[in-house]
XYZ file of C-alpha atoms in Angstrom:
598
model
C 0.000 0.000 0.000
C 0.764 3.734 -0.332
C 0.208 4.479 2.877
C 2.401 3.765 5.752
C -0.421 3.717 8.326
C -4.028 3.538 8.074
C -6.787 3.936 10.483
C -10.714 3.160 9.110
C -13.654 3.662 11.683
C -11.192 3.138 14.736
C -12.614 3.806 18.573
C -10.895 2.634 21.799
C -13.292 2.533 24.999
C -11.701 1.504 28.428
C -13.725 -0.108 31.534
C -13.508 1.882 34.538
C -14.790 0.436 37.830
C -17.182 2.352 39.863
C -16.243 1.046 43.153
C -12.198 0.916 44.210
C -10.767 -2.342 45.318
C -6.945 -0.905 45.857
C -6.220 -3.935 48.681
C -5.900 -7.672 49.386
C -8.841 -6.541 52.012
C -10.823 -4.985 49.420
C -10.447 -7.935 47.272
C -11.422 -10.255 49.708
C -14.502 -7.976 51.439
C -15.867 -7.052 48.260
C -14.907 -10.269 45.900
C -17.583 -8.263 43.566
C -16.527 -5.767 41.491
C -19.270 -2.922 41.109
C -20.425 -2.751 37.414
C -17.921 -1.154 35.115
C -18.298 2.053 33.381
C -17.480 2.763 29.911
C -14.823 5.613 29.031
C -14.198 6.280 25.174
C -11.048 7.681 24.738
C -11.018 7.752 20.503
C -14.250 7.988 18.115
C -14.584 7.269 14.381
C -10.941 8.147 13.444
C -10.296 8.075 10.015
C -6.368 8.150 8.748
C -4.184 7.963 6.459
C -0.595 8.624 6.687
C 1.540 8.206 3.309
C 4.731 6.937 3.658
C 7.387 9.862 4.476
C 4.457 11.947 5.689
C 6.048 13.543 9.179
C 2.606 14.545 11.232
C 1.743 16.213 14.747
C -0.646 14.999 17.166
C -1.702 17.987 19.544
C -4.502 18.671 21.929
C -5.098 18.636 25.326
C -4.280 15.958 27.963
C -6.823 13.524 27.944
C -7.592 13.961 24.236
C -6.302 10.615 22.893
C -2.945 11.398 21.626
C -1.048 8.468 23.584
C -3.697 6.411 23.275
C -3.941 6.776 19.335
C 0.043 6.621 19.207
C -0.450 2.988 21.193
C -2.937 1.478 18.479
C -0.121 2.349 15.800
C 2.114 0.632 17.603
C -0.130 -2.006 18.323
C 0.550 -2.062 22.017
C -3.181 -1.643 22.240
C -5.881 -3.033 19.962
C -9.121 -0.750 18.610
C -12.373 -1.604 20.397
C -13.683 -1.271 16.854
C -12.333 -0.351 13.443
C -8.913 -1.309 11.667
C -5.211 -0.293 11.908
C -2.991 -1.178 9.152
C 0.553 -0.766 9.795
C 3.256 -1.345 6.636
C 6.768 -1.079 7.745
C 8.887 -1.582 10.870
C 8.373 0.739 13.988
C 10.100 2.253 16.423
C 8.542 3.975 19.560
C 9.375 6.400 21.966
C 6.466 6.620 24.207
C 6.406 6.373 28.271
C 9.957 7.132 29.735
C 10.930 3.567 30.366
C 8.671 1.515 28.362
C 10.619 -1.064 26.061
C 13.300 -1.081 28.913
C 13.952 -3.736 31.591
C 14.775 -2.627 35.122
C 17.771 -5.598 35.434
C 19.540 -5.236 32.571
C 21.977 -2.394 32.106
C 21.903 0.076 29.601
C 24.378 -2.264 27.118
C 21.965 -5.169 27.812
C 18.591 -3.131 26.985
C 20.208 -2.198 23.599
C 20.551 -5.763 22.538
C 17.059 -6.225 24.194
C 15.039 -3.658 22.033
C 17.485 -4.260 19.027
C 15.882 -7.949 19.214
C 12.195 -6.721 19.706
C 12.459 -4.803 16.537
C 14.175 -7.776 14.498
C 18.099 -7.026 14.613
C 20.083 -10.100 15.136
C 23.238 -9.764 17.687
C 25.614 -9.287 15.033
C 24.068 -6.029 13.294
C 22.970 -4.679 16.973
C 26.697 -5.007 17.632
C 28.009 -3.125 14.559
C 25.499 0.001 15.906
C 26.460 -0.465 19.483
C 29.201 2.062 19.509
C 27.363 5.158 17.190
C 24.087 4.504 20.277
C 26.291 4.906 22.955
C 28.217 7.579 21.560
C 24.827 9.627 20.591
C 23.283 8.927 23.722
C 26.320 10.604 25.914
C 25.818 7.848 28.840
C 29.812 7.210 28.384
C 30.463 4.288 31.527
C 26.558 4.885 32.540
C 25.808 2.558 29.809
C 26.934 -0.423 32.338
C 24.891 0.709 34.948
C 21.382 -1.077 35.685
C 18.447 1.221 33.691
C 16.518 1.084 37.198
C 19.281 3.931 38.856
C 18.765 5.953 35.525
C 17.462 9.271 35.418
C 14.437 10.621 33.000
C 16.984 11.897 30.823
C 19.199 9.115 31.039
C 16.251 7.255 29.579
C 15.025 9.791 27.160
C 18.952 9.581 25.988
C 19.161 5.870 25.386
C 15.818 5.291 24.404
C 15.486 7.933 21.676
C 19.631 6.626 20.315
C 18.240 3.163 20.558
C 15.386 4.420 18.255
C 17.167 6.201 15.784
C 19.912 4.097 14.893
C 17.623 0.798 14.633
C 16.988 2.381 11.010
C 12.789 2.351 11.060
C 10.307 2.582 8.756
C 8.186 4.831 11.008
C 9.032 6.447 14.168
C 6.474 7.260 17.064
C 7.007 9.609 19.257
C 5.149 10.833 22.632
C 6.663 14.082 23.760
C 9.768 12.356 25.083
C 11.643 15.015 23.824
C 10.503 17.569 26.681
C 12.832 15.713 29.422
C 16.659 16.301 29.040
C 18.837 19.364 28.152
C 18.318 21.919 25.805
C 21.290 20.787 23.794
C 20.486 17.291 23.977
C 16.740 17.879 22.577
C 18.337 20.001 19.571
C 20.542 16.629 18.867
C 17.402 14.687 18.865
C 15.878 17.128 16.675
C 18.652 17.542 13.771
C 18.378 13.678 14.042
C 14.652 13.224 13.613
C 14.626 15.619 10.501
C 17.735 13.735 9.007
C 15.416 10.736 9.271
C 12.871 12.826 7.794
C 15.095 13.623 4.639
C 15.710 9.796 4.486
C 11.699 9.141 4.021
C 10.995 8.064 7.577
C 7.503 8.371 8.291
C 7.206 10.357 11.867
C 4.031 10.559 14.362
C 4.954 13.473 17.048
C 2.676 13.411 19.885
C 3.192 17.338 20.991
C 0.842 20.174 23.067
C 1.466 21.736 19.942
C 4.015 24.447 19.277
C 7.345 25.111 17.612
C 9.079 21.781 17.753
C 5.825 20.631 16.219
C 6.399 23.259 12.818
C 10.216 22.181 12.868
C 9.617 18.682 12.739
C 6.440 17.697 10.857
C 4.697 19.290 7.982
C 0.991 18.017 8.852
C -1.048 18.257 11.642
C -4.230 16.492 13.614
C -5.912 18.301 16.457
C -7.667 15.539 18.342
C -10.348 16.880 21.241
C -12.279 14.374 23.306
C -11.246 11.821 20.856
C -12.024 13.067 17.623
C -9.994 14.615 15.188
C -10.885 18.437 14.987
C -8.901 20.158 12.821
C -6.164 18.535 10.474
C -4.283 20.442 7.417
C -0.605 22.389 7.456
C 0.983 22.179 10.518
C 1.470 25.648 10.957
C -2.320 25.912 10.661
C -3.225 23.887 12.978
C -0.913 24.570 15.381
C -2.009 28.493 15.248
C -5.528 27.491 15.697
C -5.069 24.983 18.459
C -3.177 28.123 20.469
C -6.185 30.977 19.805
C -8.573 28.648 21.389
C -10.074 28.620 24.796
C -9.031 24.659 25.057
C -5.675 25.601 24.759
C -5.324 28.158 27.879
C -4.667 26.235 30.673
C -2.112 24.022 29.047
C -0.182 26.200 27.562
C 2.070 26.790 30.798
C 2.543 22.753 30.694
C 3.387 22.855 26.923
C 5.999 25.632 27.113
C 8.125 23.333 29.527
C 7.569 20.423 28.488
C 9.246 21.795 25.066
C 12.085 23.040 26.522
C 11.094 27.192 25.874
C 13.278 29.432 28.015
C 10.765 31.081 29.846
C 6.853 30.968 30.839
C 3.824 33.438 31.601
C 2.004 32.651 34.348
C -0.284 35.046 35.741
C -1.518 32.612 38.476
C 1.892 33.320 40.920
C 1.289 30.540 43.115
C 1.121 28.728 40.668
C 4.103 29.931 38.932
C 5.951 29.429 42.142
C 5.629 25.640 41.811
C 6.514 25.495 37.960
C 10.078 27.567 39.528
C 10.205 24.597 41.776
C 9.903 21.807 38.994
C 12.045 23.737 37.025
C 14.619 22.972 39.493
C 13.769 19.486 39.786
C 14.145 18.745 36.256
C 17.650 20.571 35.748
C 16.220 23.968 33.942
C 19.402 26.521 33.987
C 19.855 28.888 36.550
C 18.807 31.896 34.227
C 15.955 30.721 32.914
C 14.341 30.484 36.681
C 15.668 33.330 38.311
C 13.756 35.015 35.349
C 10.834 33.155 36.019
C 11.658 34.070 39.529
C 12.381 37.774 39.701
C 9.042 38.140 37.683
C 6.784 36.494 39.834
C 8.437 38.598 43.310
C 7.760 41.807 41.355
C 4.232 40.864 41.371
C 3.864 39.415 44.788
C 5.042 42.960 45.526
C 8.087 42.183 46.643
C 10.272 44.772 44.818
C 13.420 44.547 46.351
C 14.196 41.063 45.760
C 12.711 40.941 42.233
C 15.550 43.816 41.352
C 18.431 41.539 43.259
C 17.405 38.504 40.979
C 16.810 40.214 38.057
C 20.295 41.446 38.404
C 21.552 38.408 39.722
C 20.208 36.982 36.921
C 22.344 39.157 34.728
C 25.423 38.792 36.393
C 25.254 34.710 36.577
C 23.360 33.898 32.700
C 25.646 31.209 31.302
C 27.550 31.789 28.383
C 25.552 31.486 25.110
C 22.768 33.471 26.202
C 20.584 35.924 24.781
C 21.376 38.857 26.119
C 19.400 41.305 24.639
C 16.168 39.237 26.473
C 17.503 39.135 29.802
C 18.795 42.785 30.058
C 15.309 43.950 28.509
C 14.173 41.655 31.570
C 16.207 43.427 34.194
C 15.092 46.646 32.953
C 11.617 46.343 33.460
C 11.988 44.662 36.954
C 14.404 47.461 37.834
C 11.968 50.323 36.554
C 9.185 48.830 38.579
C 11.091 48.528 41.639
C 9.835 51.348 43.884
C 6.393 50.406 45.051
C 4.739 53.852 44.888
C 5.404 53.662 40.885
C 4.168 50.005 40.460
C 1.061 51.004 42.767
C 0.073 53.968 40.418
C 0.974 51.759 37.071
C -1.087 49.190 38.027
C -3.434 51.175 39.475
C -4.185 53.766 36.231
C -2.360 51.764 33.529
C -4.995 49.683 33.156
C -7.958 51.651 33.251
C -8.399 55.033 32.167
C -4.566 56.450 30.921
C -5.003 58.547 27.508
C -1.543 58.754 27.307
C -0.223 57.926 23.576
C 3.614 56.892 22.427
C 5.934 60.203 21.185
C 8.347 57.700 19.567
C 8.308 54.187 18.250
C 11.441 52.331 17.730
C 10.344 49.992 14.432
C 13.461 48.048 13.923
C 15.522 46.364 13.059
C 15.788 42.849 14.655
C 19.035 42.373 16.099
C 19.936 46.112 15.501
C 20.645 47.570 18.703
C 16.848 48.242 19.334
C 17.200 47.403 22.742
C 20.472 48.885 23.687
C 18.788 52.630 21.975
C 15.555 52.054 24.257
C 17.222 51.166 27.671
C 19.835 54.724 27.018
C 16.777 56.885 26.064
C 14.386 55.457 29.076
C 17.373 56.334 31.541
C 16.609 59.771 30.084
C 13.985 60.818 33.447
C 11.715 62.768 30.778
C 11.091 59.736 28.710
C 9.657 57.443 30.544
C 9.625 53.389 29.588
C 6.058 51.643 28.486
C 4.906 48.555 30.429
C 7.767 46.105 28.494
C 9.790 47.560 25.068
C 7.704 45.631 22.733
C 4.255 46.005 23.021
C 3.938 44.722 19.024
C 0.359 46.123 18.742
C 0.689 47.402 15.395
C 1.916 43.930 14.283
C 0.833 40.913 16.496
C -1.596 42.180 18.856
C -4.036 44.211 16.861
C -6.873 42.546 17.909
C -6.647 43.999 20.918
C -7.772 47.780 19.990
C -6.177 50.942 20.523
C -7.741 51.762 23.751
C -5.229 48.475 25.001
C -2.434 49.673 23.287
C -3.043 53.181 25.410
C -2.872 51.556 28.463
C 0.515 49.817 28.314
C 1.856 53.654 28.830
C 2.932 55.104 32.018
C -0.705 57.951 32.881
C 0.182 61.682 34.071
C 2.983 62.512 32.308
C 4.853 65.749 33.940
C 5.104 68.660 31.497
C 7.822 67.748 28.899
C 8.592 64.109 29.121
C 7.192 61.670 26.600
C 6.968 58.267 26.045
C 7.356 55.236 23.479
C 8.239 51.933 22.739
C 10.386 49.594 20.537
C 8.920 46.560 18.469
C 11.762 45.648 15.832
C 8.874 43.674 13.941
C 7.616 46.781 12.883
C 9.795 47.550 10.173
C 9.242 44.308 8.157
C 5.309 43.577 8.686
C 3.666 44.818 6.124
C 0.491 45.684 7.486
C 2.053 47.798 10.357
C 2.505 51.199 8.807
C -1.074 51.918 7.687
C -2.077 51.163 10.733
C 0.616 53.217 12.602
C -0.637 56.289 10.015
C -4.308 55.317 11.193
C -3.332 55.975 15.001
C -0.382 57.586 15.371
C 0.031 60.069 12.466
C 2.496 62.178 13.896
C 4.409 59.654 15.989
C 8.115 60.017 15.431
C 9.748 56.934 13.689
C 13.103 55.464 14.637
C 14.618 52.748 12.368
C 18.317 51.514 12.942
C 19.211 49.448 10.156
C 22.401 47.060 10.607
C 24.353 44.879 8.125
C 22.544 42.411 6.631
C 24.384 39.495 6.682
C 25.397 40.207 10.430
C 21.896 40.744 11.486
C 20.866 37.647 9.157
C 23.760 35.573 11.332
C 22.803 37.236 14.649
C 19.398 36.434 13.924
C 19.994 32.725 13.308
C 22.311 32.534 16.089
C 19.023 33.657 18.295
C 16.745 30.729 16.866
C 19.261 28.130 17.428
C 19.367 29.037 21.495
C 15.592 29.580 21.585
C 15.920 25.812 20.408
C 13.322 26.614 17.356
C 16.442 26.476 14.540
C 17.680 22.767 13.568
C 19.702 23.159 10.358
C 23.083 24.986 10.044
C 23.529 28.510 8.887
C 23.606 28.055 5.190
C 20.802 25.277 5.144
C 18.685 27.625 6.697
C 19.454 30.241 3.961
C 18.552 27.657 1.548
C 15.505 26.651 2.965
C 14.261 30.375 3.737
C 12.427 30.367 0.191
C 10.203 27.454 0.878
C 9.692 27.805 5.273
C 7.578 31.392 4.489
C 7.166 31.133 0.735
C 3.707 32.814 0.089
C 3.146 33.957 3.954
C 4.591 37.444 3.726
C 2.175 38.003 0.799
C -0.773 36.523 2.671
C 0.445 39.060 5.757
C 0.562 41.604 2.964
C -3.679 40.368 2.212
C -4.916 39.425 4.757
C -4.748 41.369 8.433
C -5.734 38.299 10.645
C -2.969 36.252 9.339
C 0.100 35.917 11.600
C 3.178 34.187 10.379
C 5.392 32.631 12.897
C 7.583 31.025 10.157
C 8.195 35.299 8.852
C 9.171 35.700 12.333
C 11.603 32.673 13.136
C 13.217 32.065 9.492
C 13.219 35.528 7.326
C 16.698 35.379 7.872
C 17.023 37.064 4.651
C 14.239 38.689 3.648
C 14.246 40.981 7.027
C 17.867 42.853 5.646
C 15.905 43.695 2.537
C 15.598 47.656 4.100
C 14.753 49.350 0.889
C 11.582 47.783 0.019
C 10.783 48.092 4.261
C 11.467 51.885 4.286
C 9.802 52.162 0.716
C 6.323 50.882 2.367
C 6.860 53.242 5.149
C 7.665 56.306 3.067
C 4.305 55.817 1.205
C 2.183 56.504 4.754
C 5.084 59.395 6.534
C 7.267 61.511 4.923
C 10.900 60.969 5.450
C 11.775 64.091 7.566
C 9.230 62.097 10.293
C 11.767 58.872 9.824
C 14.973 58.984 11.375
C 17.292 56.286 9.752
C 20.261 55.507 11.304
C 23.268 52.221 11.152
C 23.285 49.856 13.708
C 27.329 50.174 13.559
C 27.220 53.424 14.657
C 25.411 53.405 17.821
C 27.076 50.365 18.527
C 30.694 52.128 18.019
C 29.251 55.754 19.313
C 26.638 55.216 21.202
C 27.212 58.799 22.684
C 26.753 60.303 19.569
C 23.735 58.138 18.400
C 21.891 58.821 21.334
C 21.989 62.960 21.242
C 21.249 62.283 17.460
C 17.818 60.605 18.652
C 17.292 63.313 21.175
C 17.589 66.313 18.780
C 15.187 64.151 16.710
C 12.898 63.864 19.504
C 13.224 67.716 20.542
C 13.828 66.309 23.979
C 17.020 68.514 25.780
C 20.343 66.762 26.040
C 20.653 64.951 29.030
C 23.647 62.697 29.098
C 23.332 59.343 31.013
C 25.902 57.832 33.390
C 26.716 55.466 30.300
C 25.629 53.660 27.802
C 24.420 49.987 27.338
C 26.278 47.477 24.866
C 24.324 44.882 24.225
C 25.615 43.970 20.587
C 26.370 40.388 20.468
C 29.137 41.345 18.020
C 29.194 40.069 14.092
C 31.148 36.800 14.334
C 31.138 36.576 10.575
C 34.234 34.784 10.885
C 32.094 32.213 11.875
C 30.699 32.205 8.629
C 31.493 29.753 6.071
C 33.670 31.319 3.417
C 31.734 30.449 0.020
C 27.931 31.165 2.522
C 29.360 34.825 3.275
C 30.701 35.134 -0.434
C 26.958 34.299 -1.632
C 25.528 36.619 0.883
C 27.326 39.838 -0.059
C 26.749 38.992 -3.463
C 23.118 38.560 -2.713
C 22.730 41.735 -0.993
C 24.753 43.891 -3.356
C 21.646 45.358 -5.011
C 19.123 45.671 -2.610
C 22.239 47.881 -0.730
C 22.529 49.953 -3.642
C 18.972 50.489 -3.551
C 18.518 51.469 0.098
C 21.778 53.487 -0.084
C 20.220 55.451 -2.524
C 16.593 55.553 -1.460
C 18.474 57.472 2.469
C 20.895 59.368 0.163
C 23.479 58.074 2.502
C 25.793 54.865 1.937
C 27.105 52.941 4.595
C 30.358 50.729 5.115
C 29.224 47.447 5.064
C 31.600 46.137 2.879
C-alpha cells in the first residue's frame, strides 16, 4: 500500500470500575466488582498517513494522543475499526517503556534491538554510534533502574534512531533532558525525515511541532478536529479557549526558556519543577524575579533580576535578559508600580511620542534602555508592546494603556517593536493611530543581522539546520506567507518571524512601504554600527530628533552580540554579499546616505 499507516472507523473505549478495590482486604470484602463504566477515549478516526508523511498529534491531555500513538504501535488493539501498519516501527512513548529494570543500559540495547528484528551481530556493529549519541559514556553499564528521565530519554530515543525504522512514534519524550540534547534529537529526527521516515509526534502543539512535521491532527475528546498544514493547525489549536490552561505545561515540556504565568502561586511551583528537572539557573531566576515583582516584593525581584544578569551562562541571549532586568528594575519602587497598576490599566489617555520599528538584532534594545534612563522619557509597560503587528486585535484603547498615565510637562513616552519595520500591514495602521508619531529605524548589516538572527533561533531551540541550510531553505519555510500578511490582516506568520533570515535585511523595500504613509523628515534612519561604536553620539542624534534637551546618562548599554562573521562559512558569506549587493545599492540610494558594510 501507499500508505504507511491507516486507520478506518477506529474507537478505543476503556472499563472503569465504579467502586475501588486498591487492597488484598478490598479484594477479599468485596470479591464483587461494582459494574464497570465505559470511558471512550477515541471515536470514528479516520487516517491515512503516506509513507514519508512527518505529522503532529496535539490537543489537550486527555484527548487521545497516547492512546492513538499505542494502536499504531499495536501495544493496544481498537475496540472497533482497523489499523494497518506497513513497515517496521520504532517507539518512543512512556519514559521507560521497552526497557527492563535488570539489565543495564548495554543489555537493553541488545534487548530492544531484538524486539524490533536485529540479530546480535548487526545490533553489535550500531552499538558504539548509540552509545556515543546517547552521551551515557560508563553509565551505559549501569542497571536502567538507577537511571534518570533523561538518562532514559537519551538511550531510548539513540536506541530508536539508529535501529533504522520505517516509522518512528514519538510521545513528547523530547521535553525531558537538556536543551542541547533535545536540539541533537531534533537535527536527528529531521535527518530521518530527509531519508523518508515516516514520523508521528505526539506534541501540546508548538514550535518543535512546525520544525519537525509538515501536517497536523488536532484531536479533542477523541475526535480529530482540525487537520491540514501544521502551521495551521498549530495556530488554531493556540487561539482557542481549550488551549489556555495548558499552555504553561506545553511551554516546559518543550524546553522554551521562559513561561507566563499570571496565576503566581502557581508559577511558584513550575520555579520549583524547574529545578527538579535541571532547567538553567537563568531561565528560573527570570521566572523568579518576575513572579516577586508581582507578589510585591520589589526589592528582591531587582536583586534577581540582576543576579540573573550577572550569573546567565555563556551562550545566552542577552538582549532578552537585560530587557528583563530593565523592566523589573523600573518597577522597583512600590509607589510607581502602585500607580501603574493602578491607572495603567484603566483610564490612561496617554499615547507613544516615539516608536522604535526596527531592526531585529539592531541595537533596538540597547537605543531604548539609554533613552528610558533619560527621566523625561519614561519606559512603556515592556519595550515591545507589538500592537501594530501581532496584537491588533486587541484595539487601541489596550495599546493606550501599556503607557505610564500623568505625564509631567515635557517628558514623553514610546516603545520599541523591531517587527515593525518588516510587517507589512504595520505602517497603515501606525498612520491610522499615530500620524504624527516620530519613527526610529536603525538598520544594521545584513548578513550580520541575518547571522545574529539565526544565532538567536538556534538558542531559543526553534532552529535545527546549520547557517547556510537555513538560507537555503528560507524560500520554501515562508514562501507565500509574507504576501498573505501583505492580504490578509488576521494572518500571523510565525515562520516570517523565526526564518526571514534574509528577507528581514531587505531595508529598501521596508522603508519604501513606510515612506508611502510618513514623509521621510518624520523617519529617522540611522546604522546599527554606529550606535554600537558611538553610542554617545547616536543617542543625542535621537534626542535632537525627539526635541527632547540633552541629558547625558551615566553610560551607555552594549548589548551587541558582536558580528562573528568569521564564523561564517567562506563560500555562505561570499553568496551573501553577493546577494545583498543590489538591494544595498537600492537602500543606499533611497536614504541618500551609503554605509560601510563592505
Amino acid at each position: 500500500m501507499k500508505n504507511a499507516i491507516e486507520l478506518h472507523g477506529v474507537s478505543k473505549k476503556f472499563n472503569k470500575l465504579s467502586g475501588q478495590r486498591n487492597t488484598i482486604k478490598d479484594i477479599v470484602t468485596t470479591p464483587t466488582p461494582a459494574a464497570s463504566k465505559e470511558k471512550w477515549v477515541l471515536r470514528d478516526i479516520e487516517l491515512e498517513i503516506p509513507k514519508g508523511t512527518s505529522l503532529a498529534l496535539i490537543g489537550k491531555n486527555g484527548s487521545g494522543k497516547s492512546t492513538l500513538l499505542k494502536l499504531i504501535s499495536r501495544i493496544l488493539h481498537p475496540t472497533s475499526g482497523r489499523v494497518k501498519v506497513e513497515g517496521k516501527v520504532a517507539t518512543l512513548l512512556e519514559l521507560g517503556a521497552g526497557f527492563h529494570a535488570d539489565f543495564t543500559g548495554r543489555e537493553n540495547i541488545y534487548f530492544n534491538g531484538s524486539v524490533l528484528g536485529f540479530t546480535r551481530k548487526e545490533i553489535q556493529e550500531k552499538m558504539d554510534s548509540i552509545i556515543a549519541f546517547s552521551e551515557l559514556g560508563e553509565d551505559i553499564d549501569r542497571l536502567v533502574r538507577s537511571y534518570s528521565t533523561g538518562m532514559y530519554m537519551r538511550l531510548g530515543f539513540s536506541v530508536a534512531i539508529h535501529m533504522t525504522p520505517d516509522i518512528l512514534l514519538i510521545d513528547e519524550v523530547l521535553a525531558v533532558g537538556d536543551h542541547e540534547f533535545q536540539k541533537k534529537c531534533i537535527n536527528a529526527i529531521l535527518r530521518l525525515k530527509s531519508a523518508g521516515t515516516t514520523i508521528v509526534f505526539v506534541s501540546h502543539a508548538g514550535e518543535q511541532a512546525k520544525i519537525i512535521c509538515d501536517l497536523a491532527i488536532w484531536l479533542e475528546d477523541g475526535r480529530i478536529k482540525l487537520s491540514g498544514p501544521t502551521r495551521d493547525v498549530v495556530m488554531a489549536y493556540e487561539q482557542s479557549a481549550a488551549a489556555h490552561d495548558y499552555l504553561a505545561e506545553y511551554y516546559y515540556r518543550m524546553g522554551c526558556r521562559s513561561q507566563q504565568q499570571k496565576d503566581f502561586e502557581k508559577a511558584l511551583q513550575f520555579f520549583d519543577q524547574s529545578l527538579d528537572k535541571g532547567y538553567n539557573e537563568f531561565s528560573v531566576k527570570i521566572l523568579r524575579s518576575s513572579v516577586y515583582l508581582e507578589l510585591g516584593m520589589q526589592e528582591e525581584a531587582s536583586e534577581d533580576a540582576v543576579r540573573c544578569l550577572e550569573t546567565a551562562p555563556q551562550g545566552t541571549d542577552m538582549e532578552s535578559v537585560v530587557q528583563h532586568v530593565h523592566f523589573i528594575n523600573s518597577k522597583r519602587h512600590v509607589e510607581w508600580v502602585r500607580s501603574a497598576r493602578t491607572k495603567l490599566f484603566h483610564n490612561t489617555t496617554t499615547e507613544p511620542a516615539f516608536l522604535i520599528i526596527g531592526t531585529q538584532k539592531g541595537g533596538t534594545t540597547s537605543l531604548y534602555h539609554d533613552l528610558t534612563q533619560n527621566p523625561n522619557i519614561k519606559s512603556a509597560a515592556v519595550k515591545e508592546v507589538h500592537f501594530f503587528d501581532e496584537q491588533y486585535h486587541f484595539g487601541y484603547d489596550w495599546y493606550k494603556k501599556n503607557f505610564p498615565p500623568d505625564l509631567p510637562e515635557g517628558s514623553i513616552t514610546g516603545e520599541a517593536s523591531p517587527y515593525y519595520l518588516f510587517h507589512p500591514q504595520t505602517p497603515g495602521r501606525v498612520r491610522e493611530w499615530l500620524p504624527d508619531v516620530k519613527l526610529i529605524a536603525l538598520l544594521r548589516n545584513p548578513i550580520h543581522r541575518a547571522y545574529s538572527h539565526y544565532q538567536m533561533m538556534v538558542r531559543r531551540g526553534l532552529e535545527p539546520m546549520s547557517f547556510p541550510e537555513a538560507l537555503q531553505a528560507e524560500r520554501s519555510r515562508v514562501e507565500g506567507e509574507y504576501d498573505r500578511m501583505s492580504r490578509d490582516p488576521r494572518f500571523t506568520s510565525q515562520n516570517c518571524s523565526i526564518y526571514s533570515y534574509l528577507k528581514r535585511g531587505l531595508y529598501a523595500e521596508q522603508l519604501e512601504r513606510w515612506y508611502r504613509y510618513f514623509p521621510k523628515d518624520q523617519i529617522l534612519v540611522m546604522s546599527s554600527e554606529t550606535l554600537f561604536r558611538n553610542p554617545a553620539e547616536s543617542y543625542r542624534k535621537v534626542l535632537a530628533f525627539l526635541d527632547m534637551p540633552l541629558w547625558e546618562p551615566g553610560g551607555y548599554a552594549s548589548l551587541n552580540e558582536g558580528e562573528n562573521d568569521r564564523l561564517i562559512p567562506k563560500d555562505t558569506m561570499e553568496w551573501l554579499r553577493n546577494y545583498y549587493t543590489e538591494p544595498n545599492r537600492r537602500l543606499f540610494e533611497l536614504i541618500g546616505e551609503a554605509y560601510a558594510w563592505d
